[in-house]
Amino acid sequence: MYNQKVLDAFAHPQNVGEIENPDGEGTVGNATCGDIMRITLRIENDVITDAKFQTFGCAAAIATSSTATQMVIGMTVDEALKLTNARVVEELEGLPPQKIHCSVLAEEAIKKAIEDYRAKKEGKTVDKSKVDYV
Ligand code: FES
């Protein structure tokens, strides 16, 4: 079902965990399966210097989050906002069609974490307990 690259990313995921006092954080749920993804970011001068994820998700969610977090480290927040789940899936050389929805979690959680970062910069408060289903 999964190619070797996906299996490797699942078996040896990178950036698992949580950044303490993150500059941005986002939690989203998958409307299809109900699984949850949380991303925390360290951002310095609008550049993502660290990214970590925690998930109640499947192998595809873990593999795509590991890959997405690796891809956004070093990007500006504007560049990271343009990262699509399709690009992450391409990096992993494909996912089974029925698992594509799992790859949306990382993209959306990264976007939400960047929104949180921008809101904080503007002095706004964000309701962290709210989970958006995507
Ligand atoms: Fe829920 Fe994959 S089945 S994230």
PDB file of N, CA, C and O in Angstrom, residues 56-106:
ATOM      1  N   PHE A  56      -2.573  12.397  16.579  1.00  0.00           N
ATOM      2  CA  PHE A  56      -3.341  11.172  16.707  1.00  0.00           C
ATOM      3  C   PHE A  56      -3.731  10.855  15.275  1.00  0.00           C
ATOM      4  O   PHE A  56      -4.849  11.100  14.867  1.00  0.00           O
ATOM      5  N   GLY A  57      -2.803  10.385  14.510  1.00  0.00           N
ATOM      6  CA  GLY A  57      -3.082  10.152  13.096  1.00  0.00           C
ATOM      7  C   GLY A  57      -2.447   8.855  12.642  1.00  0.00           C
ATOM      8  O   GLY A  57      -1.748   8.193  13.396  1.00  0.00           O
ATOM      9  N   CYS A  58      -2.697   8.528  11.402  1.00  0.00           N
ATOM     10  CA  CYS A  58      -2.243   7.252  10.856  1.00  0.00           C
ATOM     11  C   CYS A  58      -0.819   7.368  10.305  1.00  0.00           C
ATOM     12  O   CYS A  58      -0.187   8.415  10.373  1.00  0.00           O
ATOM     13  N   ALA A  59      -0.349   6.283   9.701  1.00  0.00           N
ATOM     14  CA  ALA A  59       1.004   6.247   9.134  1.00  0.00           C
ATOM     15  C   ALA A  59       1.194   7.356   8.103  1.00  0.00           C
ATOM     16  O   ALA A  59       2.252   7.997   8.061  1.00  0.00           O
ATOM     17  N   ALA A  60       0.182   7.602   7.287  1.00  0.00           N
ATOM     18  CA  ALA A  60       0.304   8.640   6.255  1.00  0.00           C
ATOM     19  C   ALA A  60       0.387  10.026   6.889  1.00  0.00           C
ATOM     20  O   ALA A  60       1.141  10.890   6.419  1.00  0.00           O
ATOM     21  N   ALA A  61      -0.362  10.239   7.961  1.00  0.00           N
ATOM     22  CA  ALA A  61      -0.314  11.533   8.649  1.00  0.00           C
ATOM     23  C   ALA A  61       1.070  11.742   9.271  1.00  0.00           C
ATOM     24  O   ALA A  61       1.634  12.840   9.207  1.00  0.00           O
ATOM     25  N   ILE A  62       1.620  10.692   9.857  1.00  0.00           N
ATOM     26  CA  ILE A  62       2.945  10.800  10.477  1.00  0.00           C
ATOM     27  C   ILE A  62       4.014  11.053   9.402  1.00  0.00           C
ATOM     28  O   ILE A  62       4.844  11.952   9.541  1.00  0.00           O
ATOM     29  N   ALA A  63       3.970  10.302   8.328  1.00  0.00           N
ATOM     30  CA  ALA A  63       4.980  10.455   7.264  1.00  0.00           C
ATOM     31  C   ALA A  63       4.900  11.842   6.632  1.00  0.00           C
ATOM     32  O   ALA A  63       5.934  12.494   6.397  1.00  0.00           O
ATOM     33  N   THR A  64       3.687  12.325   6.366  1.00  0.00           N
ATOM     34  CA  THR A  64       3.575  13.626   5.713  1.00  0.00           C
ATOM     35  C   THR A  64       3.924  14.767   6.674  1.00  0.00           C
ATOM     36  O   THR A  64       4.499  15.772   6.255  1.00  0.00           O
ATOM     37  N   SER A  65       3.627  14.604   7.959  1.00  0.00           N
ATOM     38  CA  SER A  65       3.970  15.662   8.920  1.00  0.00           C
ATOM     39  C   SER A  65       5.469  15.732   9.128  1.00  0.00           C
ATOM     40  O   SER A  65       6.043  16.813   9.228  1.00  0.00           O
ATOM     41  N   SER A  66       6.094  14.559   9.214  1.00  0.00           N
ATOM     42  CA  SER A  66       7.550  14.522   9.337  1.00  0.00           C
ATOM     43  C   SER A  66       8.182  15.259   8.145  1.00  0.00           C
ATOM     44  O   SER A  66       9.039  16.125   8.309  1.00  0.00           O
ATOM     45  N   THR A  67       7.705  14.929   6.952  1.00  0.00           N
ATOM     46  CA  THR A  67       8.267  15.526   5.731  1.00  0.00           C
ATOM     47  C   THR A  67       7.942  17.018   5.656  1.00  0.00           C
ATOM     48  O   THR A  67       8.820  17.831   5.337  1.00  0.00           O
ATOM     49  N   ALA A  68       6.714  17.396   5.973  1.00  0.00           N
ATOM     50  CA  ALA A  68       6.316  18.809   5.896  1.00  0.00           C
ATOM     51  C   ALA A  68       7.128  19.653   6.876  1.00  0.00           C
ATOM     52  O   ALA A  68       7.577  20.750   6.530  1.00  0.00           O
ATOM     53  N   THR A  69       7.328  19.143   8.091  1.00  0.00           N
ATOM     54  CA  THR A  69       8.103  19.933   9.063  1.00  0.00           C
ATOM     55  C   THR A  69       9.545  20.086   8.583  1.00  0.00           C
ATOM     56  O   THR A  69      10.136  21.153   8.715  1.00  0.00           O
ATOM     57  N   GLN A  70      10.098  19.016   7.998  1.00  0.00           N
ATOM     58  CA  GLN A  70      11.465  19.129   7.458  1.00  0.00           C
ATOM     59  C   GLN A  70      11.524  20.170   6.344  1.00  0.00           C
ATOM     60  O   GLN A  70      12.483  20.923   6.233  1.00  0.00           O
ATOM     61  N   MET A  71      10.472  20.197   5.515  1.00  0.00           N
ATOM     62  CA  MET A  71      10.464  21.120   4.373  1.00  0.00           C
ATOM     63  C   MET A  71      10.342  22.574   4.808  1.00  0.00           C
ATOM     64  O   MET A  71      10.942  23.455   4.188  1.00  0.00           O
ATOM     65  N   VAL A  72       9.567  22.857   5.864  1.00  0.00           N
ATOM     66  CA  VAL A  72       9.340  24.273   6.219  1.00  0.00           C
ATOM     67  C   VAL A  72      10.479  24.880   7.041  1.00  0.00           C
ATOM     68  O   VAL A  72      10.600  26.109   7.081  1.00  0.00           O
ATOM     69  N   ILE A  73      11.287  24.033   7.672  1.00  0.00           N
ATOM     70  CA  ILE A  73      12.402  24.596   8.438  1.00  0.00           C
ATOM     71  C   ILE A  73      13.355  25.284   7.454  1.00  0.00           C
ATOM     72  O   ILE A  73      13.795  24.686   6.470  1.00  0.00           O
ATOM     73  N   GLY A  74      13.600  26.563   7.698  1.00  0.00           N
ATOM     74  CA  GLY A  74      14.449  27.349   6.793  1.00  0.00           C
ATOM     75  C   GLY A  74      13.634  28.222   5.844  1.00  0.00           C
ATOM     76  O   GLY A  74      14.175  29.116   5.201  1.00  0.00           O
ATOM     77  N   MET A  75      12.340  27.962   5.748  1.00  0.00           N
ATOM     78  CA  MET A  75      11.494  28.803   4.887  1.00  0.00           C
ATOM     79  C   MET A  75      11.053  30.055   5.635  1.00  0.00           C
ATOM     80  O   MET A  75      10.931  30.039   6.867  1.00  0.00           O
ATOM     81  N   THR A  76      10.748  31.110   4.872  1.00  0.00           N
ATOM     82  CA  THR A  76      10.055  32.254   5.470  1.00  0.00           C
ATOM     83  C   THR A  76       8.599  31.836   5.700  1.00  0.00           C
ATOM     84  O   THR A  76       8.129  30.856   5.100  1.00  0.00           O
ATOM     85  N   VAL A  77       7.888  32.581   6.530  1.00  0.00           N
ATOM     86  CA  VAL A  77       6.487  32.232   6.767  1.00  0.00           C
ATOM     87  C   VAL A  77       5.679  32.351   5.467  1.00  0.00           C
ATOM     88  O   VAL A  77       4.779  31.544   5.225  1.00  0.00           O
ATOM     89  N   ASP A  78       6.010  33.302   4.610  1.00  0.00           N
ATOM     90  CA  ASP A  78       5.286  33.431   3.336  1.00  0.00           C
ATOM     91  C   ASP A  78       5.517  32.207   2.452  1.00  0.00           C
ATOM     92  O   ASP A  78       4.596  31.710   1.796  1.00  0.00           O
ATOM     93  N   GLU A  79       6.758  31.720   2.433  1.00  0.00           N
ATOM     94  CA  GLU A  79       7.054  30.507   1.638  1.00  0.00           C
ATOM     95  C   GLU A  79       6.301  29.309   2.213  1.00  0.00           C
ATOM     96  O   GLU A  79       5.746  28.495   1.478  1.00  0.00           O
ATOM     97  N   ALA A  80       6.305  29.193   3.553  1.00  0.00           N
ATOM     98  CA  ALA A  80       5.656  28.041   4.198  1.00  0.00           C
ATOM     99  C   ALA A  80       4.152  28.041   3.945  1.00  0.00           C
ATOM    100  O   ALA A  80       3.544  26.975   3.823  1.00  0.00           O
ATOM    101  N   LEU A  81       3.558  29.231   3.854  1.00  0.00           N
ATOM    102  CA  LEU A  81       2.121  29.306   3.582  1.00  0.00           C
ATOM    103  C   LEU A  81       1.777  28.751   2.201  1.00  0.00           C
ATOM    104  O   LEU A  81       0.648  28.347   1.952  1.00  0.00           O
ATOM    105  N   LYS A  82       2.764  28.721   1.320  1.00  0.00           N
ATOM    106  CA  LYS A  82       2.512  28.220  -0.038  1.00  0.00           C
ATOM    107  C   LYS A  82       2.748  26.706  -0.144  1.00  0.00           C
ATOM    108  O   LYS A  82       2.507  26.121  -1.210  1.00  0.00           O
ATOM    109  N   LEU A  83       3.241  26.086   0.928  1.00  0.00           N
ATOM    110  CA  LEU A  83       3.487  24.646   0.874  1.00  0.00           C
ATOM    111  C   LEU A  83       2.144  23.906   0.876  1.00  0.00           C
ATOM    112  O   LEU A  83       1.337  24.058   1.793  1.00  0.00           O
ATOM    113  N   THR A  84       1.929  23.110  -0.151  1.00  0.00           N
ATOM    114  CA  THR A  84       0.660  22.375  -0.264  1.00  0.00           C
ATOM    115  C   THR A  84       0.854  20.912   0.111  1.00  0.00           C
ATOM    116  O   THR A  84       1.977  20.388   0.051  1.00  0.00           O
ATOM    117  N   ASN A  85      -0.254  20.271   0.461  1.00  0.00           N
ATOM    118  CA  ASN A  85      -0.163  18.840   0.746  1.00  0.00           C
ATOM    119  C   ASN A  85       0.272  18.081  -0.513  1.00  0.00           C
ATOM    120  O   ASN A  85       0.988  17.081  -0.417  1.00  0.00           O
ATOM    121  N   ALA A  86      -0.105  18.578  -1.685  1.00  0.00           N
ATOM    122  CA  ALA A  86       0.288  17.917  -2.937  1.00  0.00           C
ATOM    123  C   ALA A  86       1.811  17.918  -3.092  1.00  0.00           C
ATOM    124  O   ALA A  86       2.418  16.926  -3.523  1.00  0.00           O
ATOM    125  N   ARG A  87       2.446  19.029  -2.700  1.00  0.00           N
ATOM    126  CA  ARG A  87       3.906  19.133  -2.801  1.00  0.00           C
ATOM    127  C   ARG A  87       4.583  18.159  -1.812  1.00  0.00           C
ATOM    128  O   ARG A  87       5.604  17.554  -2.129  1.00  0.00           O
ATOM    129  N   VAL A  88       3.980  18.015  -0.629  1.00  0.00           N
ATOM    130  CA  VAL A  88       4.525  17.085   0.377  1.00  0.00           C
ATOM    131  C   VAL A  88       4.373  15.643  -0.120  1.00  0.00           C
ATOM    132  O   VAL A  88       5.305  14.833  -0.012  1.00  0.00           O
ATOM    133  N   VAL A  89       3.224  15.348  -0.700  1.00  0.00           N
ATOM    134  CA  VAL A  89       2.988  13.999  -1.230  1.00  0.00           C
ATOM    135  C   VAL A  89       3.972  13.710  -2.367  1.00  0.00           C
ATOM    136  O   VAL A  89       4.518  12.604  -2.477  1.00  0.00           O
ATOM    137  N   GLU A  90       4.230  14.727  -3.191  1.00  0.00           N
ATOM    138  CA  GLU A  90       5.200  14.579  -4.288  1.00  0.00           C
ATOM    139  C   GLU A  90       6.581  14.262  -3.707  1.00  0.00           C
ATOM    140  O   GLU A  90       7.310  13.407  -4.225  1.00  0.00           O
ATOM    141  N   GLU A  91       6.952  14.969  -2.631  1.00  0.00           N
ATOM    142  CA  GLU A  91       8.248  14.736  -1.978  1.00  0.00           C
ATOM    143  C   GLU A  91       8.360  13.285  -1.497  1.00  0.00           C
ATOM    144  O   GLU A  91       9.430  12.693  -1.500  1.00  0.00           O
ATOM    145  N   LEU A  92       7.222  12.721  -1.084  1.00  0.00           N
ATOM    146  CA  LEU A  92       7.185  11.332  -0.604  1.00  0.00           C
ATOM    147  C   LEU A  92       6.962  10.334  -1.746  1.00  0.00           C
ATOM    148  O   LEU A  92       6.772   9.135  -1.494  1.00  0.00           O
ATOM    149  N   GLU A  93       6.948  10.840  -2.970  1.00  0.00           N
ATOM    150  CA  GLU A  93       6.755  10.007  -4.168  1.00  0.00           C
ATOM    151  C   GLU A  93       5.419   9.282  -4.168  1.00  0.00           C
ATOM    152  O   GLU A  93       5.315   8.149  -4.627  1.00  0.00           O
ATOM    153  N   GLY A  94       4.424   9.935  -3.576  1.00  0.00           N
ATOM    154  CA  GLY A  94       3.054   9.428  -3.693  1.00  0.00           C
ATOM    155  C   GLY A  94       2.510   8.768  -2.447  1.00  0.00           C
ATOM    156  O   GLY A  94       3.254   8.277  -1.601  1.00  0.00           O
ATOM    157  N   LEU A  95       1.164   8.820  -2.368  1.00  0.00           N
ATOM    158  CA  LEU A  95       0.413   8.139  -1.304  1.00  0.00           C
ATOM    159  C   LEU A  95      -0.742   7.410  -1.988  1.00  0.00           C
ATOM    160  O   LEU A  95      -1.203   7.849  -3.049  1.00  0.00           O
ATOM    161  N   PRO A  96      -1.257   6.359  -1.383  1.00  0.00           N
ATOM    162  CA  PRO A  96      -2.465   5.744  -1.944  1.00  0.00           C
ATOM    163  C   PRO A  96      -3.587   6.785  -1.970  1.00  0.00           C
ATOM    164  O   PRO A  96      -3.679   7.607  -1.043  1.00  0.00           O
ATOM    165  N   PRO A  97      -4.414   6.782  -3.008  1.00  0.00           N
ATOM    166  CA  PRO A  97      -5.455   7.820  -3.146  1.00  0.00           C
ATOM    167  C   PRO A  97      -6.327   7.970  -1.903  1.00  0.00           C
ATOM    168  O   PRO A  97      -6.685   9.090  -1.527  1.00  0.00           O
ATOM    169  N   GLN A  98      -6.626   6.872  -1.252  1.00  0.00           N
ATOM    170  CA  GLN A  98      -7.515   6.955  -0.079  1.00  0.00           C
ATOM    171  C   GLN A  98      -6.814   7.548   1.139  1.00  0.00           C
ATOM    172  O   GLN A  98      -7.461   7.778   2.169  1.00  0.00           O
ATOM    173  N   LYS A  99      -5.490   7.809   1.038  1.00  0.00           N
ATOM    174  CA  LYS A  99      -4.752   8.402   2.161  1.00  0.00           C
ATOM    175  C   LYS A  99      -4.366   9.853   1.901  1.00  0.00           C
ATOM    176  O   LYS A  99      -3.725  10.485   2.739  1.00  0.00           O
ATOM    177  N   ILE A 100      -4.749  10.395   0.761  1.00  0.00           N
ATOM    178  CA  ILE A 100      -4.382  11.786   0.448  1.00  0.00           C
ATOM    179  C   ILE A 100      -4.965  12.742   1.495  1.00  0.00           C
ATOM    180  O   ILE A 100      -4.313  13.711   1.901  1.00  0.00           O
ATOM    181  N   HIS A 101      -6.166  12.457   1.969  1.00  0.00           N
ATOM    182  CA  HIS A 101      -6.792  13.371   2.946  1.00  0.00           C
ATOM    183  C   HIS A 101      -5.935  13.506   4.207  1.00  0.00           C
ATOM    184  O   HIS A 101      -5.969  14.539   4.868  1.00  0.00           O
ATOM    185  N   CYS A 102      -5.144  12.483   4.535  1.00  0.00           N
ATOM    186  CA  CYS A 102      -4.302  12.516   5.742  1.00  0.00           C
ATOM    187  C   CYS A 102      -3.211  13.584   5.611  1.00  0.00           C
ATOM    188  O   CYS A 102      -2.760  14.141   6.615  1.00  0.00           O
ATOM    189  N   SER A 103      -2.789  13.843   4.368  1.00  0.00           N
ATOM    190  CA  SER A 103      -1.688  14.787   4.149  1.00  0.00           C
ATOM    191  C   SER A 103      -2.140  16.236   4.318  1.00  0.00           C
ATOM    192  O   SER A 103      -1.303  17.135   4.385  1.00  0.00           O
ATOM    193  N   VAL A 104      -3.445  16.457   4.366  1.00  0.00           N
ATOM    194  CA  VAL A 104      -3.961  17.824   4.508  1.00  0.00           C
ATOM    195  C   VAL A 104      -3.707  18.353   5.919  1.00  0.00           C
ATOM    196  O   VAL A 104      -3.558  19.560   6.131  1.00  0.00           O
ATOM    197  N   LEU A 105      -3.638  17.435   6.894  1.00  0.00           N
ATOM    198  CA  LEU A 105      -3.486  17.855   8.293  1.00  0.00           C
ATOM    199  C   LEU A 105      -2.251  18.728   8.506  1.00  0.00           C
ATOM    200  O   LEU A 105      -2.335  19.779   9.146  1.00  0.00           O
ATOM    201  N   ALA A 106      -1.105  18.277   8.009  1.00  0.00           N
ATOM    202  CA  ALA A 106       0.135  19.031   8.254  1.00  0.00           C
ATOM    203  C   ALA A 106       0.062  20.402   7.595  1.00  0.00           C
ATOM    204  O   ALA A 106       0.409  21.421   8.218  1.00  0.00           O
TER     205      ALA A 106
END
